[in-house]
Amino acid sequence: MKKNILLLCACCACALLAEVQLVSKPVAVPAPIPFFTQTEAIPDGATEDPFLDNAPLAEPTPQEIALQMMLFQRPLTDPVWPSTHPQAFERIERLDGWGAQGQYVTLNFAVYPLAELKNLTVQVQGTPIQPEVRLVRYWNVIYPFYNSYSNPTGPKRYRRMPEFLMPVTSCDAPQGEPQRFYLTFHLPEDGNTEFSGEVLVYHDGIDQAVKIPFCLDVLPFQLKQDPAKHYSAYYYHVRHKDKTEFFAKNSGDKELVRKTQVAEFRRMKEYGFTRPPTFYMTFGQLPDGTTDAFFIPGFDEALEDMKTAGFDLTQPVPVVGCSYMMLYKRFTGHALESFHMQNIDCSKIPQELYDCIDSALGKFLKYAQEHDYPPMIFNPIDEPSPAALPFVLEIYRVFKRHGLTTYMTSPPDELIRQGDELFDIYSYGKFLVPYEKAVSGDKQEYWCYPNDIAFQKKDPVAMCHGGRLTYGLGYWRRGFHCIMPWIWSVTTSKRLCNAGGNLMNPETGELYMTTYWECFRLGVDDLRYVYTLEDAIVKRENTSDEALQALLQEARALLQLVWDRTCPLVIHMRDNLMPHAEIDALRAQMAEMIVKLTAYPATQDAVAQSVIIEPRGDYAWPKELPDSPNIFFHPLRRWEPVAKELSLQEYPDRLLVDIAIDHTLAGEGNYLCGWPRVRHAFNAEERDLTRFTSIDFDLEVSSDRDAQTDYNWPIAISFKTAKGQEMEFRFATTLEPQVKHHFSIPIARLTSFSIDDLKNMGFMQIFINESDYNHGSHLNIQVLNPHFVGFMSPTILKADAPAYISLPLPNFSLPVLVGGTAKDAECRIQAQLIDENGTVLQECEAPVVQGSGVCGFNTAGLLPGEYAIRIRLLDQNSHVQDELTRKLKASIGAK
């Protein structure tokens, strides 16, 4: 063991200090590929909200200074921003990867320019499989939401984000702006082999090239797809070719359009689609000349293109729309203000409208039968308002009378109560229903379209890291049957809000994928590894071989571990995300187990279910605050209600607040829509808020509103000084009903108060604005354990340390959240990697900035075994303020 320790120490030290390999520049230089660039101007009044990297830049080595660049690597699910500062542990000398036969595997690295680099070139050589080489291009994107510009009162902001993946041979790199390269390999579909090569990186300012060796292992099996799990997407190019720049420009060149469309459908297959994307049905003329009929623009051609691309057209095609807005205006003379029909007057809708829909649908179905259309599932109305219930129900009755399969998106509860038999499938914007209901069989399927991580919120952490979990292990954990991101691509390049949607070059028709969709594919493959392991288990379960029986038990235990380690969220955004390295490690363990099991012949031809282990719900939720002597708590009691519509029951650990929204009952100040609230007056011990760091509490909410509206909970908090000065802000807007939500309101947010004010506070209150809620709504709010939190000294609140890693691994990061640091206090994180004998193998440090810091380990030479990660919080005098330890298991990855 001593020899291994010495070897490990030497490897880790070399990994941090070794120089990259240099070779002669190649004689044959690849021709440059021109970039498609963003041309639209920033709208008037919009300001940039840049990402600021608080981590200091790693000190460049003499070799890096001579080369004018640093090479580093992060997981694909970890964004590299224009302002990212690479850390010492992120340096790389080589690239390694592995995958199953036929899998797409992406390696990545980034170049940090220490000076302006001209003609930064990447050249791959010495490999039998040439990868697709792409550069992450930064793009100005509406921030933080896709509709931020349409909010007349909100700020108009944008952010420069790592967005599109564009083919590259060389580029110019501004000083201090990282250039990230993706190398995507399509592994061979047979054989058990290893292949290698090298990446050469150079630019005009150096005489030699940096050589990055790479190696990929191809495992001796192909991934299988769970027949009960499907992937599709919302898609607008294919249904509005005349509105897409490239298709509109080339509408007369049918062969070019066909070739471009086939290439795009093949991309969908490469990224994991198992079902066709959505198509839009509208009212007009069928291809055979039949008028006053429903039809799908370009559908006949698209079906042929999908067949050519390899789509399985025995799978149903999702069809959305029925021109209900146009028909409503034709038959009533009034326009609907939105697709969701909040302003609809159902009493004025004549029977002729429904008769028209019935006739148009019949004509379409006759044409579909004559032209051998594939099975279809219909969603005539999207996310309807409760006000449209009679209209929605009658339209769906028309579709059901024709014997069609229907799905409904985000149905209000009353719609379900009145028309449940009209809907074969429910589709939600989140994994809304619990696992037990999703798999109960009460509906044909349950679908999810996770808009919050797929276009609507501009957060690469949620879209990439959270996206991988949502489309993979989280999808498995929730029991749903189909997942449909919005949106596959956008219709125009002259649009800032492209985050999440792929982009088509309007001149060439080339499709540029986003970093987000690369992480979608990671999630899809995670689930394929799960199902391939499940399939390998089930096909060997009736064995009498004792060695195989033991291996099967081990395999089931591994699946149970994966299940238990996956957080069962309704959508994965930022909280409780499994560390990058741990997701990779669990995939590697499953791959290794598949190799072991498939070495034995199958004993039966059985089909595995989606979940073959115990689908228990005992996930170990992390505590919001650790058990630490540095932290003290002061409970807040003596609450009183303020408002006629509100009743309050106070217990030692919670407040039960019941509110009946009444827009006709005048409250305080004779306002019909007032501010029901609960108030806490501060006593002498509580008046000085400078003693505390935050006000913490948990919140559970429920109401009698429909399911979608029930997520809308604008709740605010306000503070008033003894002199009468007041400050308020919202702390909640979207909450999942009947789930505990933790809130921590920093005292530092009370910025309008002076120190003297903070030392002499009068009261605080939690309130709602009645006008934000519909009249007649009944709200139940539980405020659990409200208390002040203070710190005796700086404290580690959370450390995202992986419990498992798979070797070889170049590095892993260690984000740490810290509490109790004053603005002028200097603290730093010190992390140590420790072996089972207590020997410190590697140590790293990082400063704490604004309550957080990130350090990490270079693990290129790490050996398999049991380790510990010790994290210390040091003050400016190097005194230990807090400390915690996490276990780490390192194992050899799939080979």
Coordinates of C-alpha atoms in Angstrom, one line a residue, residues 430-701:
K430 CA -43.2 19.6 -14.9
F431 CA -43.2 16.0 -13.6
L432 CA -46.4 17.1 -11.8
V433 CA -48.0 13.9 -10.8
P434 CA -46.3 11.5 -8.4
Y435 CA -44.6 8.3 -9.5
E436 CA -47.4 6.1 -8.3
K437 CA -50.0 7.9 -10.4
A438 CA -47.8 8.1 -13.5
V439 CA -47.4 4.3 -13.6
S440 CA -50.9 3.5 -12.4
G441 CA -52.3 2.9 -15.9
D442 CA -55.2 5.4 -15.4
K443 CA -54.0 7.1 -18.6
Q444 CA -52.3 5.8 -21.7
E445 CA -49.3 7.9 -20.9
Y446 CA -48.1 10.9 -18.9
W447 CA -45.9 13.4 -20.7
C448 CA -43.6 16.3 -19.6
Y449 CA -42.5 19.4 -21.5
P450 CA -39.9 21.0 -19.1
N451 CA -40.1 24.5 -20.4
D452 CA -38.2 26.0 -17.4
I453 CA -35.0 24.2 -18.5
A454 CA -35.6 24.1 -22.2
F455 CA -36.1 27.7 -23.4
Q456 CA -38.1 29.9 -20.9
K457 CA -35.4 30.4 -18.4
K458 CA -31.9 31.5 -19.5
D459 CA -29.8 29.6 -17.0
P460 CA -27.1 27.3 -18.5
V461 CA -26.7 25.6 -15.1
A462 CA -30.3 24.5 -15.1
M463 CA -30.5 23.9 -18.9
C464 CA -27.3 21.8 -19.0
H465 CA -26.6 20.3 -15.5
G466 CA -30.3 20.2 -14.6
G467 CA -31.2 19.2 -18.1
R468 CA -29.1 16.1 -18.0
L469 CA -30.8 15.0 -14.8
T470 CA -34.3 15.9 -16.0
Y471 CA -33.9 14.0 -19.3
G472 CA -32.2 11.0 -17.8
L473 CA -32.2 9.8 -14.2
G474 CA -34.8 12.2 -13.0
Y475 CA -37.1 11.1 -15.9
W476 CA -36.6 7.5 -14.8
R477 CA -37.3 8.5 -11.2
R478 CA -40.7 10.1 -12.0
G479 CA -42.3 7.4 -14.0
F480 CA -43.5 9.5 -17.0
H481 CA -43.6 8.1 -20.5
C482 CA -42.6 10.8 -22.9
I483 CA -40.6 14.0 -22.6
M484 CA -40.9 16.9 -25.1
P485 CA -38.6 19.9 -24.7
W486 CA -39.7 23.2 -26.0
I487 CA -38.0 24.0 -28.4
W488 CA -35.9 22.1 -30.9
S489 CA -35.2 25.1 -33.1
V490 CA -36.3 28.6 -33.8
T491 CA -37.6 30.0 -37.1
T492 CA -35.3 33.0 -37.5
S493 CA -31.6 33.9 -36.8
K494 CA -32.5 37.5 -36.1
R495 CA -33.7 36.8 -32.7
L496 CA -32.0 37.2 -29.3
C497 CA -33.9 34.6 -27.5
N498 CA -32.3 31.5 -29.1
A499 CA -31.2 29.8 -25.8
G500 CA -32.5 26.3 -25.9
G501 CA -33.5 26.4 -29.6
N502 CA -31.0 25.2 -32.3
L503 CA -30.3 27.7 -35.1
M504 CA -30.4 27.2 -38.8
N505 CA -28.0 29.1 -41.0
P506 CA -30.4 31.1 -43.3
E507 CA -27.9 30.9 -46.2
T508 CA -26.7 27.3 -46.1
G509 CA -29.3 25.5 -44.1
E510 CA -26.7 24.1 -41.7
L511 CA -28.1 23.4 -38.2
Y512 CA -26.1 24.6 -35.2
M513 CA -26.8 22.7 -32.1
T514 CA -26.7 24.3 -28.6
T515 CA -24.7 23.2 -25.6
Y516 CA -28.0 22.5 -24.0
W517 CA -28.9 19.8 -26.5
E518 CA -25.6 18.2 -26.0
C519 CA -26.6 17.8 -22.3
F520 CA -30.0 16.5 -23.4
R521 CA -28.2 13.7 -25.2
L522 CA -26.2 13.0 -22.1
G523 CA -29.4 12.5 -20.1
V524 CA -30.9 10.3 -22.8
D525 CA -27.8 8.1 -22.7
D526 CA -27.9 7.9 -18.9
L527 CA -31.4 6.4 -19.1
R528 CA -30.3 4.0 -21.9
Y529 CA -27.5 2.7 -19.6
V530 CA -30.1 2.2 -16.9
Y531 CA -32.4 0.2 -19.2
T532 CA -29.5 -1.8 -20.8
L533 CA -28.5 -2.9 -17.3
E534 CA -32.2 -3.7 -16.4
D535 CA -32.5 -5.7 -19.6
A536 CA -29.3 -7.6 -18.9
I537 CA -30.6 -8.5 -15.4
V538 CA -34.0 -9.6 -16.5
K539 CA -32.7 -11.8 -19.3
R540 CA -30.6 -13.8 -16.8
E541 CA -32.7 -14.0 -13.7
N542 CA -33.8 -17.6 -13.9
T543 CA -30.2 -18.9 -13.8
S544 CA -29.0 -21.6 -11.5
D545 CA -25.4 -20.4 -11.7
E546 CA -24.4 -19.2 -8.2
A547 CA -21.8 -16.8 -9.5
L548 CA -24.3 -15.2 -11.8
Q549 CA -26.9 -15.1 -9.0
A550 CA -24.5 -13.2 -6.9
L551 CA -23.7 -10.8 -9.7
L552 CA -27.4 -10.2 -10.3
Q553 CA -27.9 -9.3 -6.7
E554 CA -25.0 -6.8 -7.0
A555 CA -26.5 -5.4 -10.2
R556 CA -29.8 -4.8 -8.5
A557 CA -28.1 -3.1 -5.6
L558 CA -26.3 -0.8 -8.0
L559 CA -29.6 0.2 -9.7
Q560 CA -31.1 0.8 -6.2
L561 CA -28.1 3.0 -5.4
V562 CA -28.7 5.0 -8.6
W563 CA -32.4 5.4 -7.7
D564 CA -31.7 6.5 -4.2
R565 CA -29.0 9.0 -5.2
T566 CA -31.2 10.7 -7.7
C567 CA -33.3 13.6 -6.3
P568 CA -37.0 13.1 -7.1
L569 CA -37.7 16.7 -8.2
V570 CA -40.6 17.9 -10.4
I571 CA -37.9 19.5 -12.5
H572 CA -34.1 19.8 -12.0
M573 CA -33.1 23.5 -11.9
R574 CA -30.3 24.4 -9.5
D575 CA -31.0 22.7 -6.2
N576 CA -30.1 19.2 -5.2
L577 CA -28.2 18.6 -8.5
M578 CA -26.0 15.5 -8.3
P579 CA -22.3 16.5 -8.8
H580 CA -21.1 16.2 -12.4
A581 CA -18.4 13.6 -11.5
E582 CA -20.9 11.4 -9.6
I583 CA -23.4 11.2 -12.5
D584 CA -20.5 10.0 -14.7
A585 CA -19.3 7.6 -12.0
L586 CA -22.8 6.0 -11.6
R587 CA -23.0 5.6 -15.4
A588 CA -19.5 4.0 -15.4
Q589 CA -20.5 1.5 -12.7
M590 CA -23.6 0.6 -14.7
A591 CA -21.5 0.1 -17.8
E592 CA -19.0 -2.1 -16.0
M593 CA -21.9 -4.2 -14.6
I594 CA -23.4 -4.6 -18.1
V595 CA -20.0 -5.9 -19.4
K596 CA -19.9 -8.4 -16.5
L597 CA -23.5 -9.6 -17.0
T598 CA -23.4 -9.9 -20.8
A599 CA -20.4 -12.2 -20.5
Y600 CA -23.0 -14.7 -19.4
P601 CA -25.5 -16.0 -22.0
A602 CA -29.1 -14.9 -21.6
T603 CA -31.4 -17.5 -20.0
Q604 CA -34.7 -16.1 -21.1
D605 CA -36.2 -13.8 -23.7
A606 CA -37.9 -11.4 -21.2
V607 CA -38.7 -7.7 -21.5
A608 CA -37.6 -5.5 -18.7
Q609 CA -39.9 -3.0 -17.1
S610 CA -38.8 0.6 -16.7
V611 CA -38.1 0.1 -13.0
I612 CA -37.2 -3.3 -11.7
I613 CA -36.0 -2.3 -8.2
E614 CA -38.0 -0.9 -5.3
P615 CA -39.3 2.5 -6.4
R616 CA -39.1 3.8 -2.9
G617 CA -39.3 7.5 -2.1
D618 CA -36.8 7.7 0.8
Y619 CA -34.4 10.1 -0.9
A620 CA -32.0 11.7 1.7
W621 CA -32.8 15.4 1.3
P622 CA -29.9 17.6 2.4
K623 CA -30.4 19.8 5.5
E624 CA -30.7 23.5 4.8
L625 CA -28.3 24.2 7.7
P626 CA -25.7 21.9 9.1
D627 CA -25.4 20.9 12.7
S628 CA -22.7 23.4 13.8
P629 CA -21.8 25.1 17.1
N630 CA -21.1 28.2 15.1
I631 CA -24.8 28.7 14.3
F632 CA -27.3 30.0 16.7
F633 CA -31.1 30.3 16.2
H634 CA -33.7 32.7 17.7
P635 CA -37.3 31.6 17.2
L636 CA -39.9 34.1 16.1
R637 CA -43.2 33.8 18.0
R638 CA -46.0 36.0 19.0
W639 CA -47.5 36.5 15.5
E640 CA -50.9 38.2 15.0
P641 CA -53.2 38.4 12.0
V642 CA -54.0 41.6 10.1
A643 CA -57.0 41.4 7.8
K644 CA -60.6 40.2 7.9
E645 CA -60.1 37.6 5.3
L646 CA -57.3 35.9 7.2
S647 CA -57.3 33.6 10.2
L648 CA -54.2 32.4 12.1
Q649 CA -53.4 29.5 14.3
E650 CA -49.9 29.6 16.0
Y651 CA -48.1 26.6 17.3
P652 CA -44.6 26.3 18.8
D653 CA -43.1 25.2 15.4
R654 CA -45.5 26.7 12.8
L655 CA -48.1 29.2 11.8
L656 CA -51.2 28.0 10.0
V657 CA -52.5 30.8 7.8
D658 CA -55.9 30.5 6.1
I659 CA -56.9 33.2 3.6
A660 CA -60.3 33.5 1.8
I661 CA -59.7 35.9 -1.1
D662 CA -62.6 38.3 -1.2
H663 CA -62.5 41.2 -3.7
T664 CA -65.8 42.6 -2.4
L665 CA -64.9 42.9 1.3
A666 CA -63.1 46.1 2.3
G667 CA -60.2 45.7 4.6
E668 CA -57.8 48.1 6.2
G669 CA -57.9 51.5 4.6
N670 CA -61.2 50.4 2.8
Y671 CA -59.3 48.7 0.0
L672 CA -61.4 45.9 -1.6
C673 CA -58.2 44.2 -2.6
G674 CA -56.0 44.5 0.5
W675 CA -52.9 42.9 1.9
P676 CA -53.8 40.0 4.3
R677 CA -50.8 39.5 6.5
V678 CA -49.3 38.2 9.7
R679 CA -47.2 40.5 11.8
H680 CA -44.4 39.9 14.3
A681 CA -43.5 42.8 16.6
F682 CA -39.8 42.7 17.7
N683 CA -39.1 42.6 21.4
A684 CA -36.0 44.2 23.0
E685 CA -33.9 41.1 22.3
E686 CA -34.9 41.1 18.6
R687 CA -34.7 44.8 17.7
D688 CA -31.1 44.7 16.8
L689 CA -31.0 42.8 13.4
T690 CA -27.3 43.4 13.0
R691 CA -26.8 40.4 15.4
F692 CA -28.3 38.1 12.8
T693 CA -27.4 37.0 9.3
S694 CA -30.8 35.9 8.0
I695 CA -34.4 35.2 8.7
D696 CA -35.1 31.6 7.8
F697 CA -38.3 29.6 7.5
D698 CA -40.0 26.8 5.6
L699 CA -43.2 27.3 3.6
E700 CA -45.8 24.8 2.6
V701 CA -48.8 26.0 0.5

